[in-house]
PDB file of C-alpha atoms and ligand atoms in Angstrom:
ATOM      1  CA  MET T   1      12.954  40.932  36.833  1.00 41.00           C
ATOM      2  CA  THR T   2      14.290  38.774  34.010  1.00 43.00           C
ATOM      3  CA  GLY T   3      12.380  35.723  35.375  1.00 48.00           C
ATOM      4  CA  PRO T   4      13.701  33.037  37.576  1.00 52.00           C
ATOM      5  CA  ILE T   5      16.244  30.654  36.350  1.00 48.00           C
ATOM      6  CA  MET T   6      14.586  27.097  36.341  1.00 47.00           C
ATOM      7  CA  PRO T   7      17.686  25.003  36.107  1.00 49.00           C
ATOM      8  CA  THR T   8      17.386  22.271  33.452  1.00 45.00           C
ATOM      9  CA  THR T   9      19.603  19.740  35.429  1.00 45.00           C
ATOM     10  CA  THR T  10      17.617  19.033  38.477  1.00 48.00           C
ATOM     11  CA  THR T  11      18.125  15.180  37.653  1.00 50.00           C
ATOM     12  CA  SER T  12      21.761  15.314  37.052  1.00 63.00           C
ATOM     13  CA  ALA T  13      24.408  15.279  39.799  1.00 73.00           C
ATOM     14  CA  PRO T  14      25.622  18.460  41.218  1.00 78.00           C
ATOM     15  CA  GLN T  15      28.788  19.815  39.511  1.00 88.00           C
ATOM     16  CA  VAL T  16      29.940  21.951  42.447  1.00 96.00           C
ATOM     17  CA  SER T  17      33.699  21.646  43.107  1.00 96.00           C
ATOM     18  CA  ALA T  18      35.142  22.492  46.490  1.00 97.00           C
ATOM     19  CA  ILE T  19      38.174  24.178  47.235  1.00 98.00           C
ATOM     20  CA  ARG T  20      39.880  24.894  50.523  1.00 98.00           C
ATOM     21  CA  PRO T  21      40.295  28.502  51.567  1.00 98.00           C
ATOM     22  CA  LYS T  22      43.828  28.509  51.215  1.00 97.00           C
ATOM     23  CA  VAL T  23      43.653  28.168  47.618  1.00 98.00           C
ATOM     24  CA  LEU T  24      42.118  31.605  47.570  1.00 98.00           C
ATOM     25  CA  PHE T  25      44.761  32.801  50.064  1.00 98.00           C
ATOM     26  CA  GLN T  26      47.601  31.361  48.034  1.00 97.00           C
ATOM     27  CA  LYS T  27      46.172  33.345  45.003  1.00 98.00           C
ATOM     28  CA  VAL T  28      46.247  36.384  47.062  1.00 98.00           C
ATOM     29  CA  GLU T  29      49.888  35.749  47.887  1.00 97.00           C
ATOM     30  CA  THR T  30      50.950  35.204  44.536  1.00 97.00           C
ATOM     31  CA  THR T  31      49.103  38.092  42.964  1.00 97.00           C
ATOM     32  CA  PHE T  32      50.530  40.540  45.585  1.00 97.00           C
ATOM     33  CA  PRO T  33      53.957  39.126  46.397  1.00 98.00           C
ATOM     34  CA  ASP T  34      55.310  42.143  47.962  1.00 98.00           C
ATOM     35  CA  ALA T  35      52.479  43.307  50.072  1.00 96.00           C
ATOM     36  CA  ASN T  36      50.928  42.489  53.382  1.00 97.00           C
ATOM     37  CA  ILE T  37      47.163  42.280  52.342  1.00 97.00           C
ATOM     38  CA  MET T  38      45.246  43.773  55.266  1.00 97.00           C
ATOM     39  CA  PHE T  39      41.583  43.928  55.662  1.00 98.00           C
ATOM     40  CA  SER T  40      39.297  45.887  58.105  1.00 98.00           C
ATOM     41  CA  VAL T  41      36.398  43.947  59.613  1.00 98.00           C
ATOM     42  CA  SER T  42      34.197  44.336  62.663  1.00 97.00           C
ATOM     43  CA  ILE T  43      34.068  41.510  65.573  1.00 96.00           C
ATOM     44  CA  PRO T  44      31.507  39.124  64.155  1.00 95.00           C
ATOM     45  CA  SER T  45      27.967  39.735  65.309  1.00 94.00           C
ATOM     46  CA  SER T  46      26.459  37.234  67.896  1.00 93.00           C
ATOM     47  CA  ALA T  47      23.188  37.751  66.024  1.00 92.00           C
ATOM     48  CA  ILE T  48      21.866  35.053  63.766  1.00 90.00           C
ATOM     49  CA  GLY T  49      22.475  35.770  60.108  1.00 91.00           C
ATOM     50  CA  GLY T  50      25.888  37.314  59.946  1.00 92.00           C
ATOM     51  CA  MET T  51      29.114  36.145  58.355  1.00 96.00           C
ATOM     52  CA  THR T  52      31.954  34.364  59.886  1.00 97.00           C
ATOM     53  CA  LEU T  53      35.459  35.779  59.997  1.00 97.00           C
ATOM     54  CA  LEU T  54      36.529  33.155  57.479  1.00 98.00           C
ATOM     55  CA  GLU T  55      33.653  34.137  55.183  1.00 98.00           C
ATOM     56  CA  SER T  56      34.541  37.834  55.455  1.00 98.00           C
ATOM     57  CA  SER T  57      38.201  37.150  54.611  1.00 98.00           C
ATOM     58  CA  ILE T  58      37.078  35.125  51.574  1.00 98.00           C
ATOM     59  CA  LEU T  59      34.860  37.875  50.195  1.00 98.00           C
ATOM     60  CA  VAL T  60      37.557  40.479  50.667  1.00 98.00           C
ATOM     61  CA  SER T  61      40.228  38.207  49.019  1.00 98.00           C
ATOM     62  CA  LEU T  62      37.804  37.704  46.022  1.00 98.00           C
ATOM     63  CA  ALA T  63      37.163  41.450  45.931  1.00 98.00           C
ATOM     64  CA  LYS T  64      40.902  42.145  45.810  1.00 98.00           C
ATOM     65  CA  LEU T  65      41.781  39.405  43.316  1.00 98.00           C
ATOM     66  CA  THR T  66      39.187  40.731  40.920  1.00 98.00           C
ATOM     67  CA  GLY T  67      39.875  44.345  41.531  1.00 98.00           C
ATOM     68  CA  ALA T  68      35.953  44.851  41.981  1.00 98.00           C
ATOM     69  CA  GLN T  69      34.739  48.464  42.242  1.00 98.00           C
ATOM     70  CA  THR T  70      31.071  47.861  41.715  1.00 99.00           C
ATOM     71  CA  PHE T  71      29.373  45.685  44.297  1.00 99.00           C
ATOM     72  CA  PHE T  72      25.672  44.538  44.660  1.00 99.00           C
ATOM     73  CA  GLU T  73      24.278  42.831  47.709  1.00 99.00           C
ATOM     74  CA  PHE T  74      20.909  41.145  47.966  1.00 99.00           C
ATOM     75  CA  GLY T  75      20.008  41.136  51.586  1.00 98.00           C
ATOM     76  CA  THR T  76      21.406  43.998  53.632  1.00 98.00           C
ATOM     77  CA  TYR T  77      20.231  43.071  57.102  1.00 98.00           C
ATOM     78  CA  MET T  78      22.444  44.621  59.756  1.00 98.00           C
ATOM     79  CA  GLY T  79      24.747  46.065  56.861  1.00 98.00           C
ATOM     80  CA  ALA T  80      27.855  44.427  58.175  1.00 98.00           C
ATOM     81  CA  THR T  81      28.820  42.979  54.862  1.00 98.00           C
ATOM     82  CA  SER T  82      28.046  46.216  53.020  1.00 98.00           C
ATOM     83  CA  VAL T  83      30.469  48.008  55.575  1.00 98.00           C
ATOM     84  CA  LEU T  84      33.117  45.163  55.137  1.00 98.00           C
ATOM     85  CA  LEU T  85      32.963  45.425  51.187  1.00 98.00           C
ATOM     86  CA  ALA T  86      32.982  49.219  51.234  1.00 98.00           C
ATOM     87  CA  SER T  87      35.784  49.653  53.705  1.00 98.00           C
ATOM     88  CA  ASN T  88      38.067  47.228  51.896  1.00 98.00           C
ATOM     89  CA  ALA T  89      37.359  48.317  48.387  1.00 98.00           C
ATOM     90  CA  PRO T  90      39.692  50.762  46.393  1.00 97.00           C
ATOM     91  CA  PRO T  91      38.892  54.544  46.383  1.00 97.00           C
ATOM     92  CA  GLY T  92      35.869  55.281  44.079  1.00 98.00           C
ATOM     93  CA  ALA T  93      34.404  51.791  44.569  1.00 98.00           C
ATOM     94  CA  HIS T  94      30.629  51.660  45.564  1.00 98.00           C
ATOM     95  CA  VAL T  95      28.253  48.939  47.190  1.00 99.00           C
ATOM     96  CA  THR T  96      24.752  49.081  46.433  1.00 98.00           C
ATOM     97  CA  THR T  97      22.747  46.931  48.895  1.00 98.00           C
ATOM     98  CA  LEU T  98      19.021  45.992  48.636  1.00 98.00           C
ATOM     99  CA  ASP T  99      16.558  44.724  51.257  1.00 98.00           C
ATOM    100  CA  LEU T 100      12.857  44.860  51.721  1.00 98.00           C
ATOM    101  CA  PRO T 101      11.130  48.250  52.295  1.00 98.00           C
ATOM    102  CA  PRO T 102      10.906  48.046  56.220  1.00 96.00           C
ATOM    103  CA  ALA T 103       7.277  49.307  56.351  1.00 94.00           C
ATOM    104  CA  GLU T 104       6.162  46.350  54.160  1.00 94.00           C
ATOM    105  CA  ILE T 105       7.732  43.611  56.476  1.00 93.00           C
ATOM    106  CA  ASP T 106       4.961  41.663  58.114  1.00 89.00           C
ATOM    107  CA  LEU T 107       5.935  41.799  61.837  1.00 87.00           C
ATOM    108  CA  THR T 108       3.504  39.168  62.748  1.00 84.00           C
ATOM    109  CA  ALA T 109       4.824  36.664  60.210  1.00 78.00           C
ATOM    110  CA  ALA T 110       6.908  34.560  62.550  1.00 59.00           C
ATOM    111  CA  SER T 111       4.912  32.649  65.104  1.00 55.00           C
ATOM    112  CA  GLY T 112       7.803  32.474  67.808  1.00 59.00           C
ATOM    113  CA  ASP T 113      11.028  33.667  68.576  1.00 60.00           C
ATOM    114  CA  THR T 114      12.628  30.683  70.219  1.00 72.00           C
ATOM    115  CA  ALA T 115      16.121  30.143  69.137  1.00 77.00           C
ATOM    116  CA  ALA T 116      15.362  26.502  68.586  1.00 76.00           C
ATOM    117  CA  LEU T 117      12.693  27.027  66.095  1.00 81.00           C
ATOM    118  CA  ILE T 118      14.565  29.832  64.244  1.00 85.00           C
ATOM    119  CA  LEU T 119      17.563  27.700  63.917  1.00 84.00           C
ATOM    120  CA  GLN T 120      15.731  24.594  62.605  1.00 85.00           C
ATOM    121  CA  ASN T 121      13.057  26.001  60.356  1.00 88.00           C
ATOM    122  CA  ASP T 122      14.081  28.100  57.257  1.00 91.00           C
ATOM    123  CA  THR T 123      10.911  30.061  56.770  1.00 92.00           C
ATOM    124  CA  GLU T 124      10.903  30.988  60.493  1.00 90.00           C
ATOM    125  CA  ASN T 125      14.482  31.938  60.148  1.00 92.00           C
ATOM    126  CA  ASP T 126      13.756  34.219  57.133  1.00 94.00           C
ATOM    127  CA  ASN T 127      10.892  35.657  58.938  1.00 92.00           C
ATOM    128  CA  PHE T 128      13.041  36.301  61.911  1.00 91.00           C
ATOM    129  CA  LEU T 129      15.751  37.968  59.700  1.00 94.00           C
ATOM    130  CA  ARG T 130      13.062  40.198  57.919  1.00 95.00           C
ATOM    131  CA  ARG T 131      11.718  41.390  61.226  1.00 92.00           C
ATOM    132  CA  GLN T 132      15.136  42.193  62.699  1.00 93.00           C
ATOM    133  CA  PHE T 133      15.767  44.193  59.661  1.00 96.00           C
ATOM    134  CA  ALA T 134      12.510  46.018  60.038  1.00 95.00           C
ATOM    135  CA  GLU T 135      13.056  46.766  63.556  1.00 94.00           C
ATOM    136  CA  LYS T 136      16.617  47.789  63.752  1.00 96.00           C
ATOM    137  CA  GLY T 137      17.653  48.603  60.219  1.00 97.00           C
ATOM    138  CA  ALA T 138      21.065  48.421  58.830  1.00 98.00           C
ATOM    139  CA  PHE T 139      22.752  49.786  61.960  1.00 98.00           C
ATOM    140  CA  TYR T 140      26.411  48.809  60.940  1.00 98.00           C
ATOM    141  CA  ILE T 141      25.988  51.368  58.008  1.00 98.00           C
ATOM    142  CA  ASP T 142      24.539  54.105  60.257  1.00 98.00           C
ATOM    143  CA  ARG T 143      27.516  53.619  62.609  1.00 98.00           C
ATOM    144  CA  ALA T 144      30.169  53.629  59.822  1.00 98.00           C
ATOM    145  CA  PRO T 145      32.402  56.406  59.135  1.00 98.00           C
ATOM    146  CA  ALA T 146      30.992  59.005  56.794  1.00 98.00           C
ATOM    147  CA  ASP T 147      33.391  58.139  53.881  1.00 98.00           C
ATOM    148  CA  VAL T 148      32.307  54.500  54.157  1.00 98.00           C
ATOM    149  CA  GLN T 149      28.663  55.512  54.314  1.00 98.00           C
ATOM    150  CA  SER T 150      28.928  57.506  51.173  1.00 98.00           C
ATOM    151  CA  ALA T 151      30.265  54.615  49.308  1.00 98.00           C
ATOM    152  CA  ILE T 152      26.987  52.716  50.078  1.00 99.00           C
ATOM    153  CA  THR T 153      23.652  53.074  48.326  1.00 98.00           C
ATOM    154  CA  ARG T 154      20.690  51.335  50.236  1.00 98.00           C
ATOM    155  CA  LEU T 155      17.679  50.185  48.072  1.00 98.00           C
ATOM    156  CA  HIS T 156      14.546  49.294  49.578  1.00 98.00           C
ATOM    157  CA  LEU T 157      12.617  46.960  47.419  1.00 98.00           C
ATOM    158  CA  ASP T 158      11.335  43.236  47.379  1.00 98.00           C
ATOM    159  CA  SER T 159      14.245  41.586  45.314  1.00 98.00           C
ATOM    160  CA  ARG T 160      11.506  39.606  43.471  1.00 98.00           C
ATOM    161  CA  LYS T 161      10.258  42.700  41.981  1.00 98.00           C
ATOM    162  CA  LEU T 162      13.605  44.008  40.796  1.00 98.00           C
ATOM    163  CA  ASN T 163      13.867  44.854  37.109  1.00 98.00           C
ATOM    164  CA  PRO T 164      17.594  45.500  36.227  1.00 98.00           C
ATOM    165  CA  GLN T 165      16.889  46.734  32.802  1.00 97.00           C
ATOM    166  CA  ALA T 166      14.216  49.358  33.998  1.00 97.00           C
ATOM    167  CA  GLN T 167      16.234  50.209  36.981  1.00 95.00           C
ATOM    168  CA  GLN T 168      19.413  50.625  34.805  1.00 96.00           C
ATOM    169  CA  LEU T 169      21.232  48.009  36.879  1.00 98.00           C
ATOM    170  CA  SER T 170      22.131  45.809  33.679  1.00 98.00           C
ATOM    171  CA  GLY T 171      25.750  44.892  33.239  1.00 98.00           C
ATOM    172  CA  GLN T 172      26.979  47.331  36.037  1.00 98.00           C
ATOM    173  CA  PHE T 173      28.455  45.099  38.668  1.00 99.00           C
ATOM    174  CA  ASP T 174      31.931  43.380  39.331  1.00 98.00           C
ATOM    175  CA  PHE T 175      30.900  41.523  42.480  1.00 99.00           C
ATOM    176  CA  ILE T 176      27.429  40.351  43.422  1.00 99.00           C
ATOM    177  CA  PHE T 177      26.560  38.798  46.705  1.00 99.00           C
ATOM    178  CA  ILE T 178      23.186  36.783  46.986  1.00 99.00           C
ATOM    179  CA  ASP T 179      22.055  36.777  50.566  1.00 98.00           C
ATOM    180  CA  GLY T 180      18.394  37.754  50.623  1.00 98.00           C
ATOM    181  CA  GLY T 181      15.419  35.641  50.871  1.00 97.00           C
ATOM    182  CA  HIS T 182      16.442  32.001  51.035  1.00 97.00           C
ATOM    183  CA  ASP T 183      13.580  30.174  49.480  1.00 97.00           C
ATOM    184  CA  TYR T 184      14.135  28.423  46.063  1.00 98.00           C
ATOM    185  CA  GLU T 185      12.168  30.803  44.219  1.00 98.00           C
ATOM    186  CA  THR T 186      13.578  34.006  45.533  1.00 98.00           C
ATOM    187  CA  VAL T 187      17.228  32.467  45.146  1.00 98.00           C
ATOM    188  CA  ALA T 188      16.315  31.771  41.513  1.00 98.00           C
ATOM    189  CA  ILE T 189      14.987  35.124  40.833  1.00 98.00           C
ATOM    190  CA  ASP T 190      17.825  36.975  42.630  1.00 98.00           C
ATOM    191  CA  THR T 191      20.422  34.662  40.496  1.00 98.00           C
ATOM    192  CA  ALA T 192      18.682  35.475  37.235  1.00 98.00           C
ATOM    193  CA  ASN T 193      18.788  39.234  38.110  1.00 98.00           C
ATOM    194  CA  ALA T 194      22.479  38.897  39.161  1.00 98.00           C
ATOM    195  CA  LEU T 195      23.352  37.273  35.957  1.00 98.00           C
ATOM    196  CA  ALA T 196      21.804  40.288  34.183  1.00 98.00           C
ATOM    197  CA  MET T 197      23.395  42.840  36.407  1.00 98.00           C
ATOM    198  CA  ALA T 198      26.915  41.393  36.099  1.00 98.00           C
ATOM    199  CA  LYS T 199      29.684  42.694  33.963  1.00 98.00           C
ATOM    200  CA  PRO T 200      30.980  40.188  31.644  1.00 98.00           C
ATOM    201  CA  ASP T 201      34.245  39.732  34.042  1.00 98.00           C
ATOM    202  CA  SER T 202      32.582  39.372  37.408  1.00 98.00           C
ATOM    203  CA  VAL T 203      31.937  37.192  40.287  1.00 98.00           C
ATOM    204  CA  ILE T 204      28.675  36.174  41.803  1.00 98.00           C
ATOM    205  CA  LEU T 205      28.474  34.517  45.094  1.00 99.00           C
ATOM    206  CA  TRP T 206      25.656  32.883  47.305  1.00 98.00           C
ATOM    207  CA  HIS T 207      25.722  32.671  50.967  1.00 98.00           C
ATOM    208  CA  ASP T 208      24.007  29.813  52.954  1.00 97.00           C
ATOM    209  CA  TYR T 209      25.180  27.067  50.600  1.00 98.00           C
ATOM    210  CA  ARG T 210      25.139  23.898  52.550  1.00 97.00           C
ATOM    211  CA  SER T 211      23.454  25.674  55.389  1.00 95.00           C
ATOM    212  CA  LYS T 212      21.770  23.394  57.967  1.00 93.00           C
ATOM    213  CA  ILE T 213      18.772  25.760  57.806  1.00 91.00           C
ATOM    214  CA  HIS T 214      18.362  26.991  54.232  1.00 91.00           C
ATOM    215  CA  GLY T 215      18.224  23.735  52.238  1.00 95.00           C
ATOM    216  CA  ASP T 216      16.727  25.645  49.319  1.00 97.00           C
ATOM    217  CA  VAL T 217      19.808  27.545  48.700  1.00 98.00           C
ATOM    218  CA  THR T 218      21.910  24.337  48.428  1.00 98.00           C
ATOM    219  CA  ARG T 219      19.233  22.765  46.299  1.00 97.00           C
ATOM    220  CA  PHE T 220      19.105  25.700  44.045  1.00 98.00           C
ATOM    221  CA  VAL T 221      23.098  26.037  43.777  1.00 98.00           C
ATOM    222  CA  ASP T 222      23.274  22.440  43.001  1.00 97.00           C
ATOM    223  CA  ASP T 223      20.705  22.477  40.249  1.00 97.00           C
ATOM    224  CA  PHE T 224      22.447  25.555  38.743  1.00 97.00           C
ATOM    225  CA  SER T 225      25.672  23.918  38.696  1.00 97.00           C
ATOM    226  CA  GLY T 226      24.572  21.531  36.092  1.00 92.00           C
ATOM    227  CA  ASP T 227      24.712  24.626  33.904  1.00 87.00           C
ATOM    228  CA  ARG T 228      27.832  26.554  35.392  1.00 93.00           C
ATOM    229  CA  ALA T 229      31.017  25.693  37.144  1.00 95.00           C
ATOM    230  CA  VAL T 230      30.219  26.410  40.699  1.00 98.00           C
ATOM    231  CA  ILE T 231      32.947  26.616  43.344  1.00 98.00           C
ATOM    232  CA  HIS T 232      32.263  26.100  47.065  1.00 98.00           C
ATOM    233  CA  ILE T 233      34.735  27.127  49.695  1.00 98.00           C
ATOM    234  CA  GLU T 234      35.096  24.363  52.306  1.00 98.00           C
ATOM    235  CA  ASN T 235      34.348  25.256  55.930  1.00 98.00           C
ATOM    236  CA  THR T 236      32.238  28.142  54.746  1.00 98.00           C
ATOM    237  CA  MET T 237      28.488  28.528  53.558  1.00 98.00           C
ATOM    238  CA  LEU T 238      30.001  30.426  50.386  1.00 98.00           C
ATOM    239  CA  ALA T 239      29.651  29.328  46.717  1.00 98.00           C
ATOM    240  CA  PHE T 240      30.551  31.289  43.581  1.00 98.00           C
ATOM    241  CA  ILE T 241      30.878  31.557  39.993  1.00 98.00           C
ATOM    242  CA  LEU T 242      33.560  33.482  37.856  1.00 98.00           C
ATOM    243  CA  ASN T 243      32.518  35.041  34.662  1.00 98.00           C
ATOM    244  CA  GLY T 244      34.393  35.889  31.534  1.00 98.00           C
ATOM    245  CA  ASN T 245      38.213  36.383  31.981  1.00 97.00           C
ATOM    246  CA  PHE T 246      37.868  35.623  35.626  1.00 97.00           C
ATOM    247  CA  LYS T 247      37.067  32.153  34.925  1.00 96.00           C
ATOM    248  CA  HIS T 248      40.994  31.565  34.746  1.00 94.00           C
ATOM    249  CA  LEU T 249      41.500  33.377  38.138  1.00 95.00           C
ATOM    250  CA  LEU T 250      42.063  30.408  40.199  1.00 92.00           C
ATOM    251  CA  ALA T 251      44.162  28.471  37.428  1.00 86.00           C
ATOM    252  CA  ARG T 252      47.592  27.598  38.817  1.00 69.00           C
TER     253      ARG T 252
HETATM  254  C1  SAM U   1      20.743  36.724  55.913  1.00 93.23           C
HETATM  255  S1  SAM U   1      20.207  38.367  55.995  1.00 93.23           S
HETATM  256  C2  SAM U   1      21.497  39.212  55.030  1.00 93.23           C
HETATM  257  C3  SAM U   1      22.872  39.364  55.630  1.00 93.23           C
HETATM  258  C4  SAM U   1      23.661  40.219  55.073  1.00 93.23           C
HETATM  259  N1  SAM U   1      24.093  40.032  53.706  1.00 93.23           N
HETATM  260  C5  SAM U   1      25.131  40.131  55.729  1.00 93.23           C
HETATM  261  O1  SAM U   1      26.123  39.542  55.233  1.00 93.23           O
HETATM  262  O2  SAM U   1      25.330  40.843  56.898  1.00 93.23           O
HETATM  263  C6  SAM U   1      18.926  38.328  54.740  1.00 93.23           C
HETATM  264  C7  SAM U   1      18.232  39.769  54.561  1.00 93.23           C
HETATM  265  O3  SAM U   1      17.522  39.413  53.246  1.00 93.23           O
HETATM  266  C8  SAM U   1      16.403  40.164  53.366  1.00 93.23           C
HETATM  267  N2  SAM U   1      15.344  39.749  52.550  1.00 93.23           N
HETATM  268  C9  SAM U   1      14.724  38.620  52.632  1.00 93.23           C
HETATM  269  N3  SAM U   1      13.596  38.489  51.732  1.00 93.23           N
HETATM  270  C10 SAM U   1      13.920  39.641  50.733  1.00 93.23           C
HETATM  271  C11 SAM U   1      13.357  39.986  49.481  1.00 93.23           C
HETATM  272  N4  SAM U   1      12.435  39.347  48.946  1.00 93.23           N
HETATM  273  N5  SAM U   1      13.961  41.063  48.908  1.00 93.23           N
HETATM  274  C12 SAM U   1      14.933  41.898  49.688  1.00 93.23           C
HETATM  275  N6  SAM U   1      15.396  41.472  50.825  1.00 93.23           N
HETATM  276  C13 SAM U   1      14.888  40.316  51.314  1.00 93.23           C
HETATM  277  C14 SAM U   1      15.887  40.085  54.936  1.00 93.23           C
HETATM  278  O4  SAM U   1      15.101  41.217  55.305  1.00 93.23           O
HETATM  279  C15 SAM U   1      17.321  40.158  55.561  1.00 93.23           C
HETATM  280  O5  SAM U   1      17.457  41.424  56.165  1.00 93.23           O
END
């Protein structure tokens, strides 16, 4: 762990700029003018905590635009996004996805399972997601074809204990998706580690930005945006930064 980023700009206005999804889709069209850019995706899960179809298409668009080969995901959950990324990446690409050690998840941590409570309270929601992971595992990965499974490595570790340098993860990844614990401290630690783990030219994304449940993600990303140009995609809960030469990726 490199230590959480404690943004220095909590008093300044957020600098997050918003773009419409079609800005990315237009970039895909101009980058690949002679090809139909297809992607493979499962029907969205009805369970809490999954990605929308629009969000899935944006993750794949960014992966294709950056030519990403090495992916890291904080928060595996059912494994649907691990499978999405692995299924749509070029041959030789690899996805590493991290979630808690199932045996260490406190199955009694959530007081109730009512949808209303889980959908209103960020802590209850996170407890529910952790418990779901402990009980069901990443079954999308378990059910994926062998070639997709072999392109995915599952790590089981509390992300707050991750040490990129000791675990030889520094500077390794083209594409990092932060979607683990949603409290401010965990998002800050995961972001600090993501910055250490990212290659110079890379993209780092957060899920649950402007979520109605996980206000801490929005607070963290808004604070972080005082230091770095953060882009939010309208009609989604995705926000991202582009590093190195990718800063010019969306320039017209
Ligand atoms: C919203 S779900 C992830 C969804 C997944 N990225 C997807 O797109 O399908 C959040 C996951 O983060 C995991 N998680 C929560 N706190 C964590 C921590 N401290 N370290 C690692 N994983 C954590 C939970 O167990 C849960 O499976």
